[in-house]
Amino acid sequence: MSEPTARLALATCAELPDLDADDHPLRAALADRGVPTDAVVWDDPTVDWGAYPHVLIRSTWDYSDRPAQFADWTRRVERTSTLLNPADVVTWNIDKTYLRDLEQRGIPIVPTIWLDPERQMNARAIHTRFPAFGDFVIKPTVSAGSRDTGRYDAGETPSRSLAITHAKNLLAVGRHVMLQRYLTRVDTEGETALVYVDGEFSHSVRKAPQLEGPYRAADAEGVLHRDEAMTARDATDVERALADRVVATLAEVFPDRAPLLYTRVDLIPDDEGNPVVLEVELTEPSLFLAHADGAAERFADAVAARL
């Protein structure tokens, strides 16, 4: 790799050497503020990360295939540079078992059953964890962009059989598994993603529902993440209140790190229409900067202030 030309590295993956399109407005806004950037592939062995005083994680979307390597990389970078968000925050956020920590602190999450590979569960044991009716979702606790995720119908025997196979295959290779009832209001209302910058609300968007059927390996081959249909959306007062609680709770979990540079809180409605947390993205989330006026500029101001 050639010598760095900027003091800020935007970490990406080999499949997106010029970053995802979502980050292009940010790069332009940073340039307008006199902050040139280099897009740098996180696992490129030729990169001297110490040459960059600051490293901002962006489209490193292949990390879920090698989470331990990625976590090691964050710690290695942090020995010589300031990593945004910090390595301990990222390591906590890589595995979705962080949702258990939030739930224990009073944050409502999508009801989840956790399957541990160390228990060596057989097909019958897995089957008994499924809901009696309705759709449900199976996914590994380490994944990105809805990869390795499937939706199943509890009322159909073939679908339940596919779900057992999906869960067994994940558990067999040592992956922890989440089993969640599919909350059907998402089909009509979608998800609401709320973006916070330096702990302050920036903007929100609607994500159309993505899961339509069982997981199929062929569909996932060579795909970093599923395409997302995004539109601008004003979060409701109730959604804002819950997302604000999440951000405040993160400050309790990481008191020495608050406020985090970026946080994305993904909410969906439960059966009564109340928002619950689907995910909290602190690692490499799309921030949907093009979907809100001034969002790229707000984020660029926050980044520049930390350099």
Coordinates of C-alpha atoms in Angstrom, one line a residue:
M1 CA 0.0 0.0 0.0
S2 CA 1.2 3.5 -0.8
E3 CA 2.0 6.0 2.0
P4 CA -1.0 7.5 3.8
T5 CA -2.2 10.9 2.3
A6 CA -4.6 11.7 5.2
R7 CA -4.7 11.7 9.0
L8 CA -8.0 9.9 9.1
A9 CA -8.5 6.4 7.8
L10 CA -12.0 5.2 7.0
A11 CA -11.9 1.4 7.5
T12 CA -13.6 -0.7 4.9
C13 CA -13.5 -4.2 3.5
A14 CA -11.9 -5.6 0.3
E15 CA -15.2 -5.9 -1.4
L16 CA -15.8 -2.2 -1.0
P17 CA -12.4 -0.6 -1.4
D18 CA -13.9 2.8 -2.1
L19 CA -16.4 2.5 0.7
D20 CA -20.2 1.9 0.5
A21 CA -22.2 4.7 -1.2
D22 CA -23.7 5.5 2.2
D23 CA -20.3 6.9 3.3
H24 CA -19.7 9.1 0.2
P25 CA -21.6 12.1 1.6
L26 CA -19.5 11.9 4.8
R27 CA -16.2 11.8 2.9
A28 CA -17.3 14.9 0.9
A29 CA -18.4 16.7 4.1
L30 CA -15.1 15.9 5.8
A31 CA -13.2 17.2 2.8
D32 CA -15.1 20.5 3.0
R33 CA -13.9 20.8 6.6
G34 CA -10.3 20.3 5.6
V35 CA -10.2 16.6 6.6
P36 CA -8.9 14.4 3.8
T37 CA -9.5 10.7 4.2
D38 CA -8.1 7.4 3.0
A39 CA -10.4 4.4 2.5
V40 CA -8.3 1.5 4.0
V41 CA -9.2 -2.2 4.0
W42 CA -9.2 -3.4 7.6
D43 CA -7.5 -6.8 7.0
D44 CA -4.9 -5.5 4.4
P45 CA -1.6 -6.8 6.0
T46 CA 0.4 -4.1 4.3
V47 CA -1.3 -1.2 6.1
D48 CA 0.6 0.7 8.8
W49 CA -2.3 1.7 11.0
G50 CA 0.1 3.6 13.2
A51 CA 0.5 6.1 10.4
Y52 CA -3.1 7.3 11.0
P53 CA -3.8 9.2 14.3
H54 CA -7.5 8.3 13.9
V55 CA -9.3 5.4 12.4
L56 CA -13.1 5.5 11.8
I57 CA -14.8 2.1 11.2
R58 CA -17.2 2.2 8.3
S59 CA -18.0 -0.5 5.8
T60 CA -16.0 -3.4 7.3
W61 CA -19.0 -5.7 6.5
D62 CA -17.2 -9.0 6.2
Y63 CA -16.1 -9.0 9.8
S64 CA -18.8 -11.4 10.8
D65 CA -17.0 -14.2 9.0
R66 CA -14.0 -13.6 11.2
P67 CA -15.2 -11.9 14.4
A68 CA -12.2 -12.9 16.5
Q69 CA -9.8 -11.6 13.9
F70 CA -11.7 -8.4 13.6
A71 CA -11.8 -7.9 17.4
D72 CA -8.0 -8.5 17.5
W73 CA -7.6 -5.9 14.7
T74 CA -9.5 -3.3 16.7
R75 CA -7.3 -3.8 19.7
R76 CA -4.2 -3.7 17.5
V77 CA -5.3 -0.4 15.9
E78 CA -6.0 1.1 19.3
R79 CA -2.5 0.5 20.5
T80 CA -1.3 3.2 18.0
S81 CA -4.3 5.2 17.0
T82 CA -7.7 6.5 18.3
L83 CA -10.4 4.1 17.0
L84 CA -13.9 5.3 16.5
N85 CA -15.9 3.7 18.1
P86 CA -13.4 2.2 20.6
A87 CA -12.3 -1.4 20.6
D88 CA -14.0 -2.5 23.8
V89 CA -17.3 -1.1 22.6
V90 CA -17.0 -2.8 19.3
T91 CA -16.0 -6.1 20.8
W92 CA -19.1 -6.0 23.1
N93 CA -21.3 -5.1 20.1
I94 CA -20.0 -7.7 17.7
D95 CA -22.0 -10.5 19.4
K96 CA -25.7 -9.8 19.8
T97 CA -25.7 -11.3 23.2
Y98 CA -25.2 -7.6 24.2
L99 CA -29.0 -7.5 24.0
R100 CA -29.1 -9.6 27.1
D101 CA -27.1 -6.9 28.9
L102 CA -29.5 -4.3 27.7
E103 CA -32.6 -6.3 28.7
Q104 CA -31.1 -6.9 32.2
R105 CA -30.9 -3.1 32.5
G106 CA -34.6 -2.7 31.7
I107 CA -34.5 -2.1 27.9
P108 CA -37.3 -4.0 26.1
I109 CA -35.9 -6.2 23.3
V110 CA -37.5 -8.6 20.8
P111 CA -38.2 -11.7 23.0
T112 CA -35.3 -14.0 22.4
I113 CA -34.3 -17.6 23.2
W114 CA -30.6 -18.2 23.2
L115 CA -29.2 -21.6 22.0
D116 CA -25.7 -22.5 23.2
P117 CA -23.6 -24.8 21.0
E118 CA -21.9 -26.2 24.1
R119 CA -25.2 -27.8 25.1
Q120 CA -25.0 -30.1 22.0
M121 CA -28.7 -29.9 21.5
N122 CA -30.4 -32.6 19.3
A123 CA -33.2 -31.9 16.9
R124 CA -35.9 -32.6 19.5
A125 CA -34.3 -30.2 22.0
I126 CA -34.2 -27.5 19.3
H127 CA -37.7 -28.2 18.2
T128 CA -39.1 -27.8 21.8
R129 CA -37.8 -24.2 21.8
F130 CA -39.8 -23.2 18.8
P131 CA -43.0 -21.2 19.3
A132 CA -46.3 -23.1 19.0
F133 CA -47.7 -20.9 16.3
G134 CA -46.8 -17.9 14.0
D135 CA -43.6 -17.1 12.3
F136 CA -40.2 -17.1 14.0
V137 CA -36.6 -16.1 13.1
I138 CA -33.3 -18.0 13.5
K139 CA -30.0 -16.2 13.2
P140 CA -26.5 -16.5 14.7
T141 CA -25.6 -14.0 17.4
V142 CA -22.7 -12.9 15.2
S143 CA -23.9 -11.7 11.9
A144 CA -24.2 -8.5 9.8
G145 CA -26.7 -7.4 7.2
S146 CA -29.2 -10.2 8.0
R147 CA -26.7 -12.8 6.8
D148 CA -27.3 -16.4 7.8
T149 CA -30.8 -15.4 8.9
G150 CA -34.1 -17.2 8.1
R151 CA -37.8 -16.9 8.8
Y152 CA -40.0 -19.9 9.4
D153 CA -43.6 -20.8 10.0
A154 CA -44.3 -22.7 13.2
G155 CA -47.5 -24.1 11.8
E156 CA -45.9 -25.9 8.9
T157 CA -44.0 -29.1 9.4
P158 CA -41.6 -28.6 6.4
S159 CA -40.8 -25.1 7.6
R160 CA -40.1 -26.3 11.2
S161 CA -37.9 -29.0 9.7
L162 CA -35.9 -26.4 7.7
A163 CA -35.6 -24.4 10.9
I164 CA -34.2 -27.3 12.8
T165 CA -31.6 -27.9 10.1
H166 CA -30.7 -24.2 10.1
A167 CA -30.2 -24.1 13.8
K168 CA -28.3 -27.4 13.9
N169 CA -25.9 -26.3 11.2
L170 CA -25.1 -23.1 13.0
L171 CA -24.7 -24.8 16.4
A172 CA -22.5 -27.6 14.8
V173 CA -19.8 -25.1 13.8
G174 CA -19.8 -23.5 17.2
R175 CA -22.1 -20.5 16.6
H176 CA -24.5 -19.3 19.2
V177 CA -28.0 -18.9 17.9
M178 CA -30.9 -16.5 18.5
L179 CA -34.5 -17.7 18.2
Q180 CA -37.0 -14.9 18.0
R181 CA -40.8 -14.8 17.3
Y182 CA -41.4 -12.8 14.2
L183 CA -43.3 -9.6 15.2
T184 CA -45.7 -9.3 12.3
R185 CA -46.4 -5.5 12.6
V186 CA -43.0 -5.1 11.0
D187 CA -44.5 -6.2 7.7
T188 CA -46.7 -3.1 7.5
E189 CA -44.7 -0.7 9.6
G190 CA -41.1 -1.7 8.9
E191 CA -38.2 -0.9 11.2
T192 CA -37.3 2.5 12.5
A193 CA -33.5 3.2 12.7
L194 CA -32.6 6.1 14.9
V195 CA -29.1 7.6 14.5
Y196 CA -27.3 9.4 17.3
V197 CA -24.1 11.4 16.9
D198 CA -22.1 12.2 20.0
G199 CA -25.0 10.9 22.0
E200 CA -27.5 13.4 20.4
F201 CA -30.3 12.4 18.1
S202 CA -29.5 13.1 14.5
H203 CA -32.1 11.6 12.2
S204 CA -34.3 8.5 11.7
V205 CA -35.3 6.3 8.7
R206 CA -37.7 3.5 7.9
K207 CA -36.3 0.2 6.8
A208 CA -38.6 -2.0 4.9
P209 CA -39.1 -5.6 6.1
Q210 CA -36.5 -8.0 4.7
L211 CA -37.1 -11.5 5.9
E212 CA -39.4 -13.5 3.6
G213 CA -38.5 -17.1 4.0
P214 CA -36.0 -19.8 5.1
Y215 CA -32.3 -19.3 5.1
R216 CA -30.7 -20.6 1.9
A217 CA -27.0 -20.8 1.6
A218 CA -27.0 -20.2 -2.1
D219 CA -28.7 -16.9 -1.6
A220 CA -26.0 -15.7 0.8
E221 CA -23.0 -16.8 -1.2
G222 CA -20.9 -13.8 -2.0
V223 CA -23.4 -11.4 -0.5
L224 CA -22.1 -8.9 2.2
H225 CA -25.6 -8.0 3.3
R226 CA -29.2 -7.9 2.1
D227 CA -30.3 -4.9 0.1
E228 CA -32.2 -2.4 2.3
A229 CA -35.1 -0.3 1.1
M230 CA -34.8 2.9 3.0
T231 CA -37.0 6.0 3.3
A232 CA -37.0 9.0 5.6
R233 CA -39.2 8.7 8.6
D234 CA -39.9 10.9 11.6
A235 CA -39.6 8.7 14.7
T236 CA -42.5 8.9 17.1
D237 CA -42.2 10.4 20.6
V238 CA -42.4 6.8 22.0
E239 CA -39.6 5.6 19.7
R240 CA -37.4 8.6 20.6
A241 CA -37.9 8.0 24.3
L242 CA -36.9 4.4 24.0
A243 CA -33.9 5.1 21.8
D244 CA -32.8 7.9 24.2
R245 CA -33.0 5.3 27.0
V246 CA -30.7 3.0 25.1
V247 CA -28.2 5.7 24.5
A248 CA -28.3 6.6 28.3
T249 CA -27.9 2.9 29.1
L250 CA -24.8 2.7 26.9
A251 CA -23.3 5.5 28.9
E252 CA -23.8 3.4 32.0
V253 CA -22.2 0.3 30.3
F254 CA -19.3 2.4 29.0
P255 CA -19.0 5.3 31.4
D256 CA -15.5 6.2 30.2
R257 CA -16.5 6.1 26.5
A258 CA -19.6 8.3 26.5
P259 CA -20.7 9.8 24.4
L260 CA -20.0 7.4 21.6
L261 CA -19.3 9.0 18.2
Y262 CA -22.1 7.0 16.5
T263 CA -25.0 4.9 17.6
R264 CA -27.8 3.4 15.6
V265 CA -30.8 2.0 17.4
D266 CA -33.1 -0.3 15.4
L267 CA -36.7 -0.6 16.7
I268 CA -39.7 -2.6 15.6
P269 CA -43.2 -2.7 17.0
D270 CA -44.4 -5.6 19.2
D271 CA -47.9 -7.0 19.0
E272 CA -49.4 -4.1 20.9
G273 CA -47.5 -1.5 18.8
N274 CA -45.0 -0.6 21.4
P275 CA -41.4 -0.3 20.1
V276 CA -38.8 -2.9 21.2
V277 CA -35.1 -3.0 20.4
L278 CA -34.1 -5.3 17.5
E279 CA -30.4 -4.2 17.4
V280 CA -28.1 -1.5 18.6
E281 CA -25.4 -0.9 16.0
L282 CA -22.1 0.5 17.4
T283 CA -19.6 -1.3 15.1
E284 CA -20.0 -0.5 11.3
P285 CA -23.6 0.6 10.8
S286 CA -25.0 2.3 7.7
L287 CA -25.9 5.7 9.0
F288 CA -28.2 6.6 6.0
L289 CA -26.7 10.1 5.8
A290 CA -28.3 10.8 2.4
H291 CA -31.8 10.4 3.8
A292 CA -31.8 13.4 6.1
D293 CA -30.8 17.0 5.4
G294 CA -27.7 18.0 7.3
A295 CA -26.9 14.5 8.6
A296 CA -23.6 14.1 6.8
E297 CA -22.6 17.6 7.9
R298 CA -23.5 16.9 11.5
F299 CA -21.5 13.7 11.5
A300 CA -18.5 15.3 9.8
D301 CA -18.5 18.1 12.4
A302 CA -18.5 15.5 15.2
V303 CA -15.7 13.5 13.6
A304 CA -13.6 16.7 12.9
A305 CA -14.0 17.8 16.5
R306 CA -12.4 14.5 17.7
L307 CA -9.3 14.8 15.5

